[in-house]
Short mmCIF file of C-alpha atoms in Angstrom, two decimals:
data_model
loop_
_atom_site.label_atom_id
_atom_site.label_comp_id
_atom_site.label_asym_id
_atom_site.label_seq_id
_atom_site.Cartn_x
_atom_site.Cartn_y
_atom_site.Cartn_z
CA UNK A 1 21.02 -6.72 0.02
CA UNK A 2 20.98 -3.10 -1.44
CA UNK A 3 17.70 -1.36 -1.36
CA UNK A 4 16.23 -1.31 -5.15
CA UNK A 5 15.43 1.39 -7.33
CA UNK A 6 12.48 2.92 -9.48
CA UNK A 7 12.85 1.92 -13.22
CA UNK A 8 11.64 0.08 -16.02
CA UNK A 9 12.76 -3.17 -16.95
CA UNK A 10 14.41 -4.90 -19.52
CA UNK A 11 12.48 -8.23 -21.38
CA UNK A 12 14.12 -10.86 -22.88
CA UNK A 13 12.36 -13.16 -25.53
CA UNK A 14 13.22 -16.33 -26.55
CA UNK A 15 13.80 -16.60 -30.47
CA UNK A 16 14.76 -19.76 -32.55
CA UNK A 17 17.73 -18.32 -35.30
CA UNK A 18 20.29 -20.26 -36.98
CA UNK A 19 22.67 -22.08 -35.46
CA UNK A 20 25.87 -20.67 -36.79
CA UNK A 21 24.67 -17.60 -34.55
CA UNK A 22 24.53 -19.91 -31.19
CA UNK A 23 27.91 -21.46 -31.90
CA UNK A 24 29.70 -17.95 -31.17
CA UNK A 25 33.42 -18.55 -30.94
CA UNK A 26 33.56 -15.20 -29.53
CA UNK A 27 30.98 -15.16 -26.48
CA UNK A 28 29.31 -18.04 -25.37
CA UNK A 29 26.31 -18.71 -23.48
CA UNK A 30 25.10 -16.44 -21.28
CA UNK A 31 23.37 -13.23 -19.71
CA UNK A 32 25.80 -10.77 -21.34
CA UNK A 33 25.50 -7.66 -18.64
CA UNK A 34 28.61 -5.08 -19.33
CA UNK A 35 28.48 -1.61 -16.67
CA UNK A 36 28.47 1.48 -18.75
CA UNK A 37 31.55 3.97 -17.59
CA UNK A 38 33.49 0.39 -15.95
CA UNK A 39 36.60 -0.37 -18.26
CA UNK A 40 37.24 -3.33 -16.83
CA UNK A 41 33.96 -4.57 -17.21
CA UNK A 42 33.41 -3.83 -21.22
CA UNK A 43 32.57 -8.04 -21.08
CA UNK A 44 30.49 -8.48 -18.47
CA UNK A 45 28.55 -12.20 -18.24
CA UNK A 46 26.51 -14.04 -15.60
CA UNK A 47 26.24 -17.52 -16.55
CA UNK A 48 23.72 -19.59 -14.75
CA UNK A 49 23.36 -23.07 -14.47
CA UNK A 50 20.70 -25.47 -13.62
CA UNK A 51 20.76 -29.55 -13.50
CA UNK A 52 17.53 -30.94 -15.39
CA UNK A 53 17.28 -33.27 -12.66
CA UNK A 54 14.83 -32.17 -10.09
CA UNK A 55 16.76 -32.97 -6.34
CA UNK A 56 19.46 -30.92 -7.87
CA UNK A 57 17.35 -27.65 -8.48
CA UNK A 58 18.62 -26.66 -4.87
CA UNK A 59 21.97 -26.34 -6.29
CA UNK A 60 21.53 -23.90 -8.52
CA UNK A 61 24.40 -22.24 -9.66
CA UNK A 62 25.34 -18.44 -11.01
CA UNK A 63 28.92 -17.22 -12.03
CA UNK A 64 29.98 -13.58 -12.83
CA UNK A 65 32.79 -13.06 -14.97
CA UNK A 66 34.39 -9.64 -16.77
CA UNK A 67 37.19 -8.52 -19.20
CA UNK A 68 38.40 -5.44 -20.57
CA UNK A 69 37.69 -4.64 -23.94
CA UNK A 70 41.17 -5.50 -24.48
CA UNK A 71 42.18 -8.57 -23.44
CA UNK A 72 43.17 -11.88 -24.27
CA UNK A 73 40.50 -13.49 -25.07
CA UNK A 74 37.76 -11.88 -26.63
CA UNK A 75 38.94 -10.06 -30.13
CA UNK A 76 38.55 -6.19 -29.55
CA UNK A 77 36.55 -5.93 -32.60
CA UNK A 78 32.55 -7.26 -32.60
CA UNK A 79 31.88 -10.46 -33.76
CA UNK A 80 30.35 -10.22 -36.95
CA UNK A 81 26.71 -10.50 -37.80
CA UNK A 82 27.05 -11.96 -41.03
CA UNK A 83 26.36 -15.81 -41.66
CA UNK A 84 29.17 -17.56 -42.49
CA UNK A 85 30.44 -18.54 -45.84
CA UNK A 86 29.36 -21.83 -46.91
CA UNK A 87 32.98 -22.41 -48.45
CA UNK A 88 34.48 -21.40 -45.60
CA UNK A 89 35.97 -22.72 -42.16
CA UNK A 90 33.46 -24.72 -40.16
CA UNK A 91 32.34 -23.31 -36.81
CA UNK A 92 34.50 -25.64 -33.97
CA UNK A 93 32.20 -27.01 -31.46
CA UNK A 94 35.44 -27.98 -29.13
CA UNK A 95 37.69 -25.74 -27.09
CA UNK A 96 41.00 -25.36 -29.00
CA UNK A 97 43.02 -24.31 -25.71
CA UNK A 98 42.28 -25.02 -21.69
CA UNK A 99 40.67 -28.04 -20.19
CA UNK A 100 38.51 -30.94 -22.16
CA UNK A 101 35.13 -31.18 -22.24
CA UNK A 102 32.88 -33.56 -22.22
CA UNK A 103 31.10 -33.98 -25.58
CA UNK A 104 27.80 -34.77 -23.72
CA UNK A 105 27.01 -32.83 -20.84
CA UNK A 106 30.01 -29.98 -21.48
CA UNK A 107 31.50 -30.73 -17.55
CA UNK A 108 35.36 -31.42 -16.85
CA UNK A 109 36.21 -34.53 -19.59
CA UNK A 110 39.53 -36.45 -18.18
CA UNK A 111 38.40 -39.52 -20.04
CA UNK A 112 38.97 -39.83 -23.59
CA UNK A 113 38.21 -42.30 -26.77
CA UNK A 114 40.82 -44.97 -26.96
CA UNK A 115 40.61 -45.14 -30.71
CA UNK A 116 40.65 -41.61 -32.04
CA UNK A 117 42.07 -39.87 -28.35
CA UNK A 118 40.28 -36.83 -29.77
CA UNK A 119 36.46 -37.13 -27.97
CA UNK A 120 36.39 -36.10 -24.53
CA UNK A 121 34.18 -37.38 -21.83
CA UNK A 122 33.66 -37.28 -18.02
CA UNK A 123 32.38 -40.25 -17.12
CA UNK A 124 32.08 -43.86 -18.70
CA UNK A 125 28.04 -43.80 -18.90
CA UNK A 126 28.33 -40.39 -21.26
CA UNK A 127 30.85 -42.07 -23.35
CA UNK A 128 28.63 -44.80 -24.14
CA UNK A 129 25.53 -42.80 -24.89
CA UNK A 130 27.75 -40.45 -27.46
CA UNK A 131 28.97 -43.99 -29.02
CA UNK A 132 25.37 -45.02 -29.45
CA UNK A 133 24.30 -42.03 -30.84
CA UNK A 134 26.65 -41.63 -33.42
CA UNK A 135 30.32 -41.55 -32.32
CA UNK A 136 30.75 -45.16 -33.47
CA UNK A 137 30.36 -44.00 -37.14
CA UNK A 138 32.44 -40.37 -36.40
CA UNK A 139 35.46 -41.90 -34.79
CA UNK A 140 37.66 -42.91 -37.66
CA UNK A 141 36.67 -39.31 -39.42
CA UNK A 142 38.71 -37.22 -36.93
CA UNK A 143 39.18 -34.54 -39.69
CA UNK A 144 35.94 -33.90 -38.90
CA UNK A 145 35.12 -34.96 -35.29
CA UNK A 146 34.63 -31.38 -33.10
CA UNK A 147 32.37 -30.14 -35.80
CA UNK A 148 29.28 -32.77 -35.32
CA UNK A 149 28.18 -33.16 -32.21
CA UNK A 150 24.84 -35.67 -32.23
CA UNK A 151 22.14 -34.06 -30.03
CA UNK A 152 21.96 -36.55 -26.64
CA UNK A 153 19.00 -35.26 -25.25
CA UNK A 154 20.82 -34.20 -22.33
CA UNK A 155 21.55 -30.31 -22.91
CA UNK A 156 18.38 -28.03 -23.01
CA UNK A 157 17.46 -26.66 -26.30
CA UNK A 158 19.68 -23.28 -27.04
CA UNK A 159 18.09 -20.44 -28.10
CA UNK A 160 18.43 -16.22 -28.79
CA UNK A 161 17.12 -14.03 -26.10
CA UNK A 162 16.10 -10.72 -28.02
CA UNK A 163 15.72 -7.56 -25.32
CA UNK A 164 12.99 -5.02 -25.32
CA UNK A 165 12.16 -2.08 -22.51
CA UNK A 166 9.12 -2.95 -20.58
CA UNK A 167 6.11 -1.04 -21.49
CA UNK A 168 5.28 1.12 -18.29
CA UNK A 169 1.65 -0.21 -16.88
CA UNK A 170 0.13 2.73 -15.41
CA UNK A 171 -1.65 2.37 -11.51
CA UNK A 172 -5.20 4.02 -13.70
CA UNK A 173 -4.86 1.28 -16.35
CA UNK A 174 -4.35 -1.51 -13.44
CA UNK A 175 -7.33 0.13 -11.40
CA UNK A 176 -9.88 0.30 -14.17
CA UNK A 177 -9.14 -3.84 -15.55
CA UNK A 178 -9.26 -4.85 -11.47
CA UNK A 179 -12.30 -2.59 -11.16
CA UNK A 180 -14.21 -3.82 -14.27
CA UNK A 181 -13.03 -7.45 -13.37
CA UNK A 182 -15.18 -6.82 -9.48
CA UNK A 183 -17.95 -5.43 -11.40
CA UNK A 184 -18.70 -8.17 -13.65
CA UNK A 185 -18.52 -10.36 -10.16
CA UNK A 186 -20.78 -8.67 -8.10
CA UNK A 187 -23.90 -9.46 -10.03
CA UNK A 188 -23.25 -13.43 -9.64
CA UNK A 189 -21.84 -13.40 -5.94
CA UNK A 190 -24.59 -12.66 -2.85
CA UNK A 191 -23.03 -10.21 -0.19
CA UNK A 192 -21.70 -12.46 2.42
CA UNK A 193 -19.44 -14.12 -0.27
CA UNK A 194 -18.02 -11.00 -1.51
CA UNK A 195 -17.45 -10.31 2.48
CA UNK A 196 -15.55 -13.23 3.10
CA UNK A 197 -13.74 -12.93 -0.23
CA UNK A 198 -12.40 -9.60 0.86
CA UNK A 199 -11.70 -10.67 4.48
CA UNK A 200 -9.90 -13.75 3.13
CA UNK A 201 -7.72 -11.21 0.78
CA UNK A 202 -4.43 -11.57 1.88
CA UNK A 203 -0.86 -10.83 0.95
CA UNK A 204 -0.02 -13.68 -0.93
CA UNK A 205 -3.21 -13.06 -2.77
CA UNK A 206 -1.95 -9.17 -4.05
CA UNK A 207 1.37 -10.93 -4.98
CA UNK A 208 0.59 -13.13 -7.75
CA UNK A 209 -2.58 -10.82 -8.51
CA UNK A 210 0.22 -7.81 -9.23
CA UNK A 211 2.35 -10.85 -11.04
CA UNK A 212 -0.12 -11.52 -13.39
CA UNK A 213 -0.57 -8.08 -14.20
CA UNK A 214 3.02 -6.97 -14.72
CA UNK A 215 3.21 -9.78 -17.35
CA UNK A 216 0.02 -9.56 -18.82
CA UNK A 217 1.08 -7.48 -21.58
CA UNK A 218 4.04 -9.75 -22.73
CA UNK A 219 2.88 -12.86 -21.90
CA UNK A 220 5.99 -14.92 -23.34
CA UNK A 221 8.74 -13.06 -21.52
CA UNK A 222 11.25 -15.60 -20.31
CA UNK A 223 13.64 -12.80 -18.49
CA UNK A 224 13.22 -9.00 -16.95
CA UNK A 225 16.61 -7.69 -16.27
CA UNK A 226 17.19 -4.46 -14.26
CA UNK A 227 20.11 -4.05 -11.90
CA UNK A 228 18.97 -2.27 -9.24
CA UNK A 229 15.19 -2.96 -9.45
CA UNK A 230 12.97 -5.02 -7.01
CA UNK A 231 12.06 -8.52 -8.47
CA UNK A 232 8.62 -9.26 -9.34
CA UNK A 233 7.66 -11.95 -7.18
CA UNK A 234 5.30 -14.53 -7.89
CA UNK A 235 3.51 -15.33 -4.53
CA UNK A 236 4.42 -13.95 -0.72
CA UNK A 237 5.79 -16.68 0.80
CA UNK A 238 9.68 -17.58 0.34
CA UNK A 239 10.37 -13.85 -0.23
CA UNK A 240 13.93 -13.23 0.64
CA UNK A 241 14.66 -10.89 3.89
CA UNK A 242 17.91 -8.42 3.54
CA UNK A 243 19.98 -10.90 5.74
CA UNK A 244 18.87 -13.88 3.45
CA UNK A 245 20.84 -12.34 0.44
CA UNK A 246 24.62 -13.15 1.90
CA UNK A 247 27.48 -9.95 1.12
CA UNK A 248 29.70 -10.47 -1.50
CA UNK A 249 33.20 -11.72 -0.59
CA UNK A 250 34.68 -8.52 -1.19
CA UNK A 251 32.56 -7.11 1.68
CA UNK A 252 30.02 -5.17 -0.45
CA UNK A 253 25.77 -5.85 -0.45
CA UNK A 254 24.23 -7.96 -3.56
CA UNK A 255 21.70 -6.56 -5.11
CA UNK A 256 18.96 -7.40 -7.46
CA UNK A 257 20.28 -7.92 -11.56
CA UNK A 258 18.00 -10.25 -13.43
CA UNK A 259 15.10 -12.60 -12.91
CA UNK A 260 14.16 -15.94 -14.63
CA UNK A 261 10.78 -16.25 -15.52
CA UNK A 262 8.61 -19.93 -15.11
CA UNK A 263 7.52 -19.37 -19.05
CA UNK A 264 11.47 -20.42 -20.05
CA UNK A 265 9.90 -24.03 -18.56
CA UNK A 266 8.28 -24.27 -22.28
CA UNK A 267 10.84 -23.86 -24.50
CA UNK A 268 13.44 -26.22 -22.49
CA UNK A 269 11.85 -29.59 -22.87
CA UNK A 270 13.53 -30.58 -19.49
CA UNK A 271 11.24 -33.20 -19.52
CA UNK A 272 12.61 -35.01 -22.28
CA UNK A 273 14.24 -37.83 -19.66
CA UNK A 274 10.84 -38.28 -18.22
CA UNK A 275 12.23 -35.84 -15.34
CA UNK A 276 11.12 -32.11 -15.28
CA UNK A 277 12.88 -29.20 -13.30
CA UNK A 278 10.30 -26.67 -12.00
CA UNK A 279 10.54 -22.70 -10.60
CA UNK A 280 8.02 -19.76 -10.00
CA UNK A 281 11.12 -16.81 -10.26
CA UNK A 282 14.82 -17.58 -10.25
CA UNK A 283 16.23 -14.02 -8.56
CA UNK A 284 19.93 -12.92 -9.51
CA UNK A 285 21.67 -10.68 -6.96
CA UNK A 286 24.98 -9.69 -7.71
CA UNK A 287 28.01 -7.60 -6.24
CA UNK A 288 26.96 -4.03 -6.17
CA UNK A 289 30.48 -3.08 -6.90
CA UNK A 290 30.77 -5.56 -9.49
CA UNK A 291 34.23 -6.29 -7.84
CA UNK A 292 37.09 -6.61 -9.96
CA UNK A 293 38.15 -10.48 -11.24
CA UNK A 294 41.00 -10.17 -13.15
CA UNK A 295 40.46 -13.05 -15.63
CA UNK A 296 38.56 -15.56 -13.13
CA UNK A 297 35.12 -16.10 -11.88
CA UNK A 298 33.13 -15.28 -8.38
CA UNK A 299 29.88 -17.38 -7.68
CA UNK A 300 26.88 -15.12 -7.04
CA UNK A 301 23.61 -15.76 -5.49
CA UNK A 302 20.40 -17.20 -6.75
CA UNK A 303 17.22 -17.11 -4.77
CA UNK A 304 14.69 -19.75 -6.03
CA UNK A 305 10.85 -19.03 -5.59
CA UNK A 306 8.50 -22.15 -6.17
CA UNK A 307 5.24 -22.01 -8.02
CA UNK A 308 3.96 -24.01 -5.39
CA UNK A 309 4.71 -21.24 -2.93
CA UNK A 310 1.89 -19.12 -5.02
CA UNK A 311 -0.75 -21.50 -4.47
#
């Protein structure tokens, strides 16, 4: 793991926009992270991926991909920030080249509709849940069938994450809230309480206590990114040593990119199934070279710190 550096942080915000926006032919999904000065990594993306069922939260999962700015995949122009026209070409919802996907949960989809060969599926139970929901009625329109998708309740919600730099929190500011915060506890609290409360201080304590502060200020943040930068931690236990964080294949150290904050819990409704997936931080490290890909993937690390390691 590479030592980190001083700097501020970047936030990201969730924000509900329209849903031609999230239906990007262009760039899909993802932490889009390109390295100023690195050609070959104009498109840089870490995609991460998490089951909604809680025994597989272990198995969280983060890929690192990056491209040129010519290449060919991505047009070398932006994508354009304009809605589309409402005469115009709908927005596909299916690949049109490489593997099938399943229409439910998006994973590898050999299996396909006997009557309109056109929806793709990876398993038998997905197939019927997207014929109960409204492929019944779809199939015979296949004119029509990769631009409605019926919402299965299985995918989390998608959403916008809108940036901004982290206000710096100066150590006066910090001092004077903590110090006004003991003063208006002294007068309720006899001596030998405030004693043991100090003796019974410890680590973990000035963990979460600098957690809260850091995020006082924006409350909602969902994501700091900073590659470089030590994580915020949310407690002292489960902290990750430099020989936890394994080298990257290439042979170079991982180091700290982006965390994952607990507040994206609210907006993801993964309790929708009656089953809920839970973290305290989600820690990125990735490649410090960034090694080069060509057009493939390399799995990075994720380091997963429990709320219930900050009580």
């Amino acid at each position: 793991m590479a030592s980190p550096s001083a700097g501020p942080a970047e936030l990201g915000f969730v924000e509900a926009v329209p849903s031609w926006r999230l239906r990007s032919e262009q760039f899909p999904s993802k932490v889009y992270a390109p390295l100023p000065g690195r050609a070959d990594a104009f498109h840089r993306c870490l995609f991460l991926f998490c089951c909604r069922t809680p025994p597989c939260c272990c198995g969280l999962r983060v890929f690192r991909n990056q491209l040129p700015r010519r290449n060919d995949f991505y047009s070398y122009e932006p994508p354009s920030e304009d809605p589309p026209s409402e005469t115009g070409e709908s927005v596909h919802l299916q690949l049109k080249s490489g593997a099938h996907l399943c229409r439910v949960c998006g994973c590898s989809g050999p299996k396909r509709c006997s009557r309109c060969h056109k929806a793709h599926y990876c398993s038998k139970e997905h197939q019927s849940l997207d014929w109960r929901l409204g492929h019944k009625q779809a199939c015979a329109q296949t004119d029509n069938l990769d631009n409605t998708v019926p919402d299965h309740n299985f995918l989390f919600p998608e959403f916008e994450i809108v940036i901004e730099t982290e206000d710096e929190i100066t150590p006066e500011v910090v001092e004077r809230d903590d110090e006004s915060e003991i003063i208006g506890t002294m007068g309720e609290a006899h001596e030998e309480e405030l004693e043991s409360m100090a003796k019974h201080e410890s680590r973990e304590d000035r963990i979460f206590q600098k957690f809260k502060t850091k995020i006082s200020l924006e409350p909602e943040q969902i994501l700091r990114y900073g590659r470089g930068i030590a994580p915020l931690w949310i407690s002292g236990e489960n902290i990750p040593r430099e020989k936890d964080i394994p080298d990257c294949p290439c042979g170079a150290k991982r180091l700290f990119e982006f965390q994952v904050m607990p507040q994206l819990l609210n907006y993801l409704k993964a309790d929708r199934l009656g089953r809920s997936v839970d973290w305290g931080v989600l820690a990125i490290f990735t490649c410090a070279e960034s090694c080069k890909l060509g057009i493939g993937y390399t799995e990075e690390f994720v380091w997963k710190q429990d709320i219930t390691d900050a009580a």
